[in-house]
Short mmCIF file of C-alpha atoms in Angstrom, two decimals:
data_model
loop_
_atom_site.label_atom_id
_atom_site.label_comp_id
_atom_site.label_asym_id
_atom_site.label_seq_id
_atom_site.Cartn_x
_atom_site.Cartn_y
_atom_site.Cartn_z
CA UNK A 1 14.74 78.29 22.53
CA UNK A 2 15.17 79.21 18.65
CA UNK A 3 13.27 82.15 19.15
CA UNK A 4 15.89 83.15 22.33
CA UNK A 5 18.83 82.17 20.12
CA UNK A 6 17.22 84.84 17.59
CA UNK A 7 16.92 87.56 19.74
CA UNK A 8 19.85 87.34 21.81
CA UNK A 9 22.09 87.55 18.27
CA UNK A 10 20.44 91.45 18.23
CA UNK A 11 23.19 92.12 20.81
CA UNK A 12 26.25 91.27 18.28
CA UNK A 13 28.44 94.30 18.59
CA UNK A 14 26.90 95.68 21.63
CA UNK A 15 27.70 93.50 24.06
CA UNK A 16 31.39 92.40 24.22
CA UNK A 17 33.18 91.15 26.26
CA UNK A 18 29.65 90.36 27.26
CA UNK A 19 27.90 87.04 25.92
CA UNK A 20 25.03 86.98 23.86
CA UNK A 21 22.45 85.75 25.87
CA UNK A 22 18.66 85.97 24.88
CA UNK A 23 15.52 84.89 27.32
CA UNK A 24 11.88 84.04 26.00
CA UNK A 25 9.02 83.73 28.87
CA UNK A 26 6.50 81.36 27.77
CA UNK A 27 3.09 80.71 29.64
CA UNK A 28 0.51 77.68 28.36
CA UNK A 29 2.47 77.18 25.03
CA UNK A 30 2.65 81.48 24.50
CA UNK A 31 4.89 83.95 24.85
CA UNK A 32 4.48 86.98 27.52
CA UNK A 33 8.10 88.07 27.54
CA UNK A 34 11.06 88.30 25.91
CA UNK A 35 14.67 90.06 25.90
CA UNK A 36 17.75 90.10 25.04
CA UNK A 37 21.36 91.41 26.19
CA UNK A 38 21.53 94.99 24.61
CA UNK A 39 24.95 96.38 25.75
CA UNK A 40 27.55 96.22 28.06
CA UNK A 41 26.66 97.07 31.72
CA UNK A 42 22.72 96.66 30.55
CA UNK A 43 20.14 94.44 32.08
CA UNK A 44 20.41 91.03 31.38
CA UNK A 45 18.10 89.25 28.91
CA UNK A 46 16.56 87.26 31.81
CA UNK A 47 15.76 90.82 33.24
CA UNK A 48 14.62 92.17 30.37
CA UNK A 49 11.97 89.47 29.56
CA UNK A 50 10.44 89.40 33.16
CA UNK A 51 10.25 93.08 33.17
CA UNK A 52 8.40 93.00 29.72
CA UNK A 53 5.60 90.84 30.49
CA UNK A 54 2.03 92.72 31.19
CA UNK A 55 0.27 90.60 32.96
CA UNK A 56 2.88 89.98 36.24
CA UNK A 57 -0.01 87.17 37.72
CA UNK A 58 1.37 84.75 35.38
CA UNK A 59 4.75 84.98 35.41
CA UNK A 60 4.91 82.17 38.59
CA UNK A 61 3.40 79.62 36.60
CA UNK A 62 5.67 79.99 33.13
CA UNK A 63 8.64 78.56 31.93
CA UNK A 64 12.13 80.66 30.92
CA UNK A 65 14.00 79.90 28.15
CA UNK A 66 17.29 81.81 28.39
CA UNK A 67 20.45 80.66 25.85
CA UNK A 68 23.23 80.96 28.47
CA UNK A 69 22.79 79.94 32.17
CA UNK A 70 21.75 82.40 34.69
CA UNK A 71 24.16 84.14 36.72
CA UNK A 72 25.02 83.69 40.24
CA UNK A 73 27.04 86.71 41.22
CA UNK A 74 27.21 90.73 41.66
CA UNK A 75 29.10 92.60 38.57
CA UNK A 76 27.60 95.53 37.12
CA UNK A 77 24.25 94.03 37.59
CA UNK A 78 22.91 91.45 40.58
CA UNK A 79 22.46 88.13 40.32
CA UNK A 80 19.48 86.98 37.52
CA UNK A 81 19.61 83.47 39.25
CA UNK A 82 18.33 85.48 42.32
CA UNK A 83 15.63 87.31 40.42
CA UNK A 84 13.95 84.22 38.74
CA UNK A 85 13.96 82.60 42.42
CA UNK A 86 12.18 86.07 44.17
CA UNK A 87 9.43 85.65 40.76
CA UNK A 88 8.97 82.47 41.98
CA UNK A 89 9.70 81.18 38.50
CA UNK A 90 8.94 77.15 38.44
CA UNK A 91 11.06 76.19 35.31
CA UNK A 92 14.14 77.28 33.48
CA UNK A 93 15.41 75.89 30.50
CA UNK A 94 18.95 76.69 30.10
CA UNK A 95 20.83 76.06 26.01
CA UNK A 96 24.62 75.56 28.15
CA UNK A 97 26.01 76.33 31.22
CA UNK A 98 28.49 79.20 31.07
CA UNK A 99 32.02 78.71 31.55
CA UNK A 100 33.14 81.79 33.13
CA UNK A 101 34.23 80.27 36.40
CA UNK A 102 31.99 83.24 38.67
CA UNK A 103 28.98 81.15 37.12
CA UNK A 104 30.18 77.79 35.91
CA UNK A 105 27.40 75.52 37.56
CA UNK A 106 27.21 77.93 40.25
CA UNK A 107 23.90 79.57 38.78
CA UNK A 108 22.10 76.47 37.80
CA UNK A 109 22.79 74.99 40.93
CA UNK A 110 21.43 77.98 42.95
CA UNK A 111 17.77 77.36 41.23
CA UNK A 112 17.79 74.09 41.66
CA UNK A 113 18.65 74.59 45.65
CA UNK A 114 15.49 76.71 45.66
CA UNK A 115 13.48 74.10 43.58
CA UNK A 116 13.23 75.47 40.08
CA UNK A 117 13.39 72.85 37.61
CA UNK A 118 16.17 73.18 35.56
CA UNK A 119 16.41 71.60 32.46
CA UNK A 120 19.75 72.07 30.42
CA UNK A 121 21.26 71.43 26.67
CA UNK A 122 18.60 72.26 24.86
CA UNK A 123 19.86 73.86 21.27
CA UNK A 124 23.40 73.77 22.80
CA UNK A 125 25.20 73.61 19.89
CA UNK A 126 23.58 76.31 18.49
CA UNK A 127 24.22 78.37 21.41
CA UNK A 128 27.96 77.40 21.26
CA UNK A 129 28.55 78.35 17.60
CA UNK A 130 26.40 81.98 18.53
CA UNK A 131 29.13 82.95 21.45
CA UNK A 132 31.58 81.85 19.89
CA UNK A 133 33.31 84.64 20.87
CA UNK A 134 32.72 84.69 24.48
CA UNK A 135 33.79 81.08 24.40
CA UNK A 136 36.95 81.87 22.85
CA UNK A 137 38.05 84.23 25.30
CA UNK A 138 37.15 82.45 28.30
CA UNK A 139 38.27 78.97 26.45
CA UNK A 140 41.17 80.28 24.75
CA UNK A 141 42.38 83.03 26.25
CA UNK A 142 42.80 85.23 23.45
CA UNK A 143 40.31 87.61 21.30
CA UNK A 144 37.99 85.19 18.34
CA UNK A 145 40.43 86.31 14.97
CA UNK A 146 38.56 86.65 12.01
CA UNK A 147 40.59 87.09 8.79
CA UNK A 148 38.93 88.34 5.33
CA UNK A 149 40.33 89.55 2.04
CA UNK A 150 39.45 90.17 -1.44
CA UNK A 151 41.01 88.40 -4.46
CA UNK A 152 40.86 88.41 -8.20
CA UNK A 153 39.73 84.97 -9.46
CA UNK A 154 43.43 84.54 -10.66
CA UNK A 155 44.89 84.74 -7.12
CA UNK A 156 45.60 88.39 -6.62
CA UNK A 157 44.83 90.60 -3.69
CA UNK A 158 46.36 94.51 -5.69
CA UNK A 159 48.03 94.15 -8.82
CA UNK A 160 50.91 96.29 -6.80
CA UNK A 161 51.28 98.49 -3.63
CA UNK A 162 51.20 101.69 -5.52
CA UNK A 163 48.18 100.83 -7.43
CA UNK A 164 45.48 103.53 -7.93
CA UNK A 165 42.46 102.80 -5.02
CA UNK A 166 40.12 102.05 -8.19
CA UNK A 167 42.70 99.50 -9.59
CA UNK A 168 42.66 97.75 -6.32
CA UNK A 169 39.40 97.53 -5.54
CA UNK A 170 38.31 93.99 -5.93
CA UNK A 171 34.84 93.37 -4.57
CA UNK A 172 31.90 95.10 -5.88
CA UNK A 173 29.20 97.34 -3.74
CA UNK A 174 27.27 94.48 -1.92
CA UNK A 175 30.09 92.79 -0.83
CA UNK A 176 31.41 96.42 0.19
CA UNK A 177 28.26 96.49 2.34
CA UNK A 178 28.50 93.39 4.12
CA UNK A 179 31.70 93.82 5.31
CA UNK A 180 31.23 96.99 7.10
CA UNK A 181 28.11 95.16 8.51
CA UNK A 182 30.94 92.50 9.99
CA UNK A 183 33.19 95.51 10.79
CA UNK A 184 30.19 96.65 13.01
CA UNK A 185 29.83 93.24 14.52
CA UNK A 186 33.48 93.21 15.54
CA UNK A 187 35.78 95.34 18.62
CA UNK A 188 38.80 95.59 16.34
CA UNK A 189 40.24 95.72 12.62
CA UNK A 190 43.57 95.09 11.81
CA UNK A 191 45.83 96.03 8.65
CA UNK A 192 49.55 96.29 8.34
CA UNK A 193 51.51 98.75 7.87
CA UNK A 194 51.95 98.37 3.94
CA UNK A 195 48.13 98.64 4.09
CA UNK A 196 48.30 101.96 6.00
CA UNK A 197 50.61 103.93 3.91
CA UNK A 198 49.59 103.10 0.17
CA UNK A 199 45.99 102.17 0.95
CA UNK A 200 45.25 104.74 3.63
CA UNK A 201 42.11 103.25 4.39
CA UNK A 202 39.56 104.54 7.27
CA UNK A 203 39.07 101.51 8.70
CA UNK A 204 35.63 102.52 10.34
CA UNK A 205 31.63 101.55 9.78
CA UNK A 206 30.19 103.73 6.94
CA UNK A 207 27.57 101.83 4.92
CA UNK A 208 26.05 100.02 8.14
CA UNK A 209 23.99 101.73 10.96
CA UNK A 210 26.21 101.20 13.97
CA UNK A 211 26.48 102.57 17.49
CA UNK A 212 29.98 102.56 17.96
CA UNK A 213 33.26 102.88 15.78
CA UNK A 214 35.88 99.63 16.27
CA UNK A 215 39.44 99.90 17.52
CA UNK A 216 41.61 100.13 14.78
CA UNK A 217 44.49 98.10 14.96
CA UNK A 218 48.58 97.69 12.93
CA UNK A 219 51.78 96.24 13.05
CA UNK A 220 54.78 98.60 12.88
CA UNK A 221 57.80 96.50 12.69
CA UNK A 222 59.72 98.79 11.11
CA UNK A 223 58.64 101.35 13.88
CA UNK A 224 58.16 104.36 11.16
CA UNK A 225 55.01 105.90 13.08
CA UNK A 226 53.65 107.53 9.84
CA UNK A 227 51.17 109.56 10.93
CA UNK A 228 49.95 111.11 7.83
CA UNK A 229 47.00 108.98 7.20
CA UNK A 230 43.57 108.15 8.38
CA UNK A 231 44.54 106.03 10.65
CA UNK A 232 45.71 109.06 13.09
CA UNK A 233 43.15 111.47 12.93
CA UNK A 234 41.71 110.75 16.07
CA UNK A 235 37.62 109.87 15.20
CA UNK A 236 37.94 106.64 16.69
CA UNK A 237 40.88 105.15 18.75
CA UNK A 238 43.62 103.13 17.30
CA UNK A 239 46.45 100.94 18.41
CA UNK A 240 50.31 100.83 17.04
CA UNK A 241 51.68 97.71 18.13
CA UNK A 242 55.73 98.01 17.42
CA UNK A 243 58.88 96.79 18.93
CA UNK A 244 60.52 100.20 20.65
CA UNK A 245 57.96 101.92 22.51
CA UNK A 246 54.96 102.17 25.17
CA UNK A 247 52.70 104.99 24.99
CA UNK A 248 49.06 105.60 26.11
CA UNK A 249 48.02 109.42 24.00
CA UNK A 250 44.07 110.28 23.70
CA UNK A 251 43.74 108.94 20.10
CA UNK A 252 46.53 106.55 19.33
CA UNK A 253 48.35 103.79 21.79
CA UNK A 254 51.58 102.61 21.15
CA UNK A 255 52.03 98.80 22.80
CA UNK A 256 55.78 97.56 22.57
CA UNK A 257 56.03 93.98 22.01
CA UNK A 258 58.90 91.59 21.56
CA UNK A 259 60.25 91.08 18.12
CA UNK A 260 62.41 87.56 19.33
CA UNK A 261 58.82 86.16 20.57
CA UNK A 262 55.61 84.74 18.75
CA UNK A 263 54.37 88.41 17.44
CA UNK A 264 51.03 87.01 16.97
CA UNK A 265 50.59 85.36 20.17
CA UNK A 266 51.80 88.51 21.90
CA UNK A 267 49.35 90.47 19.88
CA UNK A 268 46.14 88.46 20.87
CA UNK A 269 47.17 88.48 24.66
CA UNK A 270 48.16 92.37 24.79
CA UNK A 271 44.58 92.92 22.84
CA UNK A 272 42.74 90.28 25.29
CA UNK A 273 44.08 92.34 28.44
CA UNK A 274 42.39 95.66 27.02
CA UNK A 275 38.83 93.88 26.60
CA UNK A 276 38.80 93.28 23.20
CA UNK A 277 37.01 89.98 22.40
CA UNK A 278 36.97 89.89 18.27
CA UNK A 279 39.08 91.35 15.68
CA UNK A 280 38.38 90.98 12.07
CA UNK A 281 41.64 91.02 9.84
CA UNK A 282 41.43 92.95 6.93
CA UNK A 283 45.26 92.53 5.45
CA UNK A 284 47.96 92.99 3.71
CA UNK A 285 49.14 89.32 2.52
CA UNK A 286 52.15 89.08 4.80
CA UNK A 287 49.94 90.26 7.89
CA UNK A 288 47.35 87.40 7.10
CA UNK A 289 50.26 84.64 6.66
CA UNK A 290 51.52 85.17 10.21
CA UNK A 291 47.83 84.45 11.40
CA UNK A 292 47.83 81.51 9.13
CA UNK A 293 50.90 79.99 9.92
CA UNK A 294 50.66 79.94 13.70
CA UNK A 295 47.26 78.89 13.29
CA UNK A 296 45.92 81.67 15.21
CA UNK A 297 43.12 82.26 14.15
CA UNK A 298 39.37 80.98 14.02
CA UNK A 299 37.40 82.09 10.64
CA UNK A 300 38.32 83.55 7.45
CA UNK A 301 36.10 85.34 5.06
CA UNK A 302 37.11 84.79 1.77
CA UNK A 303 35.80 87.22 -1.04
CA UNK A 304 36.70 85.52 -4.66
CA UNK A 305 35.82 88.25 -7.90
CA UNK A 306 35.50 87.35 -11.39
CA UNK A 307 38.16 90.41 -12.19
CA UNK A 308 42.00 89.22 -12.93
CA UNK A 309 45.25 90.88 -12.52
CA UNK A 310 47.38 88.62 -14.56
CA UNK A 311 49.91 89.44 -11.67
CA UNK A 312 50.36 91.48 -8.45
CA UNK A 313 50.50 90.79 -4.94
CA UNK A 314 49.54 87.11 -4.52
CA UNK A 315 46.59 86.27 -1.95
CA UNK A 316 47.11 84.20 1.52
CA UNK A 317 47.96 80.71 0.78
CA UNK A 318 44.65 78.70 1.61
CA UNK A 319 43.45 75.16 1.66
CA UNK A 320 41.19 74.46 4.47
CA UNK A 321 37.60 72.58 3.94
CA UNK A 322 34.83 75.70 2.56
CA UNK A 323 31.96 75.42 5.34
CA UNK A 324 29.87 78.35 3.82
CA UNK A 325 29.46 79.64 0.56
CA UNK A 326 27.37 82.34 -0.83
CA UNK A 327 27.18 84.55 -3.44
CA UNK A 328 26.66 88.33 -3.64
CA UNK A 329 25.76 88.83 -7.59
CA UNK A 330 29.28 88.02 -9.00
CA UNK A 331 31.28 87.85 -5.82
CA UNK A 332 31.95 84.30 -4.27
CA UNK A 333 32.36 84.57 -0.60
CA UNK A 334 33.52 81.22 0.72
CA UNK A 335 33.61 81.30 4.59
CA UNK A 336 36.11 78.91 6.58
CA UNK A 337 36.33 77.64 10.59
CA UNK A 338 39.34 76.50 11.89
CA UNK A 339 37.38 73.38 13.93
CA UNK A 340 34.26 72.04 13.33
CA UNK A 341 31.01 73.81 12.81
CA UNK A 342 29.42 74.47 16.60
CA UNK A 343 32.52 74.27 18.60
CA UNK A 344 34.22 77.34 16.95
CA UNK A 345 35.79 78.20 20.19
#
């Protein structure tokens, strides 16, 4: 099941709103297939692993291990539940039943009705804390939130708005790199509007290889619509949420939200109803706060540099448990969940 697990994480960024799902076809203790979910609207991993295998004979008398029950119903692709029945597959071993309510049971249930041996839980956990994600969407009804930032080791995320790009930059070149590896891994990144005009930042995937660019994503509330920035330039699309107007254009959306309601709340649902399953947060301070304070969030990524400021723009206020820490040379990231490890969504 590991070895599923491992595989069907290749699909991270490829897939959403898709799960993750990964499938391993073993035969007398060896593997003769294996796949994986590789984008949205692709074959599933099940699929993929019983198409790979060479030698078809076996394939009766082996044993799936897929990370995410089968599914029992048409969508872009038919039913895999139906396809492991027709190979006349004997056993399935299944990591956790998925909640979407067109499987939910339904899947597992169908092999068993034909008399495949199902046998379910195995590495769950695991499998949890890898769509954790999907599981948020489906569990929570919102997109997974992800919030990251930089900070001196005296507290400081830009010694002022108006600061010089080299002044501001905080992190060194490796921890540069992983982030646009995360950026990849994400459907959306979010600044505010502060961030936009004096940091005019791209907001795309540059020093990762990548297949597709993410939705870029702000918060007018002053409803300025500055457009002289990178942000509007049309290589990838991008997303104005504000409070005085609706607009759908070829580059840039404009989605009017409420300014007496829960902004962040209305944020997460507006993004949820246009497919997008993950956004990673990427500042300023007061943009990162809201998150914070209606506890809206799942993760944060927390980059800590030996460089001061002495003063500036103070970082997010933080003080939740560290569950991951690592170093890239001098840069401390620490990362955060808001629940425990495994049951992230």
């Amino acid at each position: 099941m590991q070895r599923a697990l491992d595989l069907a994480s290749l699909g991270l960024g490829s897939v959403s709103p898709n799960p993750l799902v990964g499938a391993v076809l073993v035969h007398d203790e060896k593997i003769i297939g294996e796949g994986w979910h590789k984008m949205f609207g692709g074959l599933h991993a099940e699929i993929e692993a019983i198409n790979s295998v060479t030698k078809t004979e076996l394939i009766s008398n082996s044993t799936l291990y897929v990370t995410l029950e089968p599914c029992s119903h048409y969508g872009k692709t038919p039913p895999c539940a139906d396809f492991i029945i027709n190979k006349k597959i004997k056993k399935v071993v299944v990591a956790m039943v998925d909640p979407n309510s067109l499987v939910a049971g339904k899947g597992i249930e169908k092999l068993r009705n034909a008399g495949v041996e199902v046998e379910l839980g195995i590495l769950e956990t695991e499998a949890r804390k890898l769509n954790k994600r999907f599981l948020t969407i489906i569990e929570k009804n919102r997109p997974y939130v992800i919030l990251k930032w930089a900070q001196t080791c005296d507290g400081f995320i830009a010694s002022s708005l108006k600061a010089t790009y080299e002044d501001k930059q905080i992190s060194n070149s490796l921890s540069q790199q992983i982030v646009h590896k995360w950026r990849a891994a994400e459907d959306a990144i979010m600044v505010g509007m502060n961030t936009l005009i004096y940091d005019n930042p791209k907001l795309n995937v540059r020093y990762w290889n990548t297949n597709k660019q993410p939705l870029r994503v702000t918060l007018d509330e002053r409803s300025s619509f500055i457009k002289s920035n990178h942000f509007f330039e049309g290589s990838q699309k991008s997303l104005v949420f504000n409070y005085s107007k609706e607009e759908v254009n070829d580059g840039v959306d404009f989605v009017k939200i409420n300014q007496k309601d829960n902004i962040i709340e209305q944020l997460l649902e507006r993004l949820r109803e246009k497919k997008v399953g993950s956004i990673l947060v990427e500042g300023g301070a007061k943009l990162l706060e809201m998150f914070l304070k209606t506890n809206l969030w799942d993760e944060t990524r927390i980059c800590t540099s030996p460089k001061s400021f002495g003063s500036g723009i103070l970082a997010p206020v933080f003080q939740k448990p560290i569950d991951e820490e690592f170093f890239l040379e001098k840069d401390k990231w620490q990362i955060s969940f808001n629940r425990p490890i495994g049951n992230e969504a």
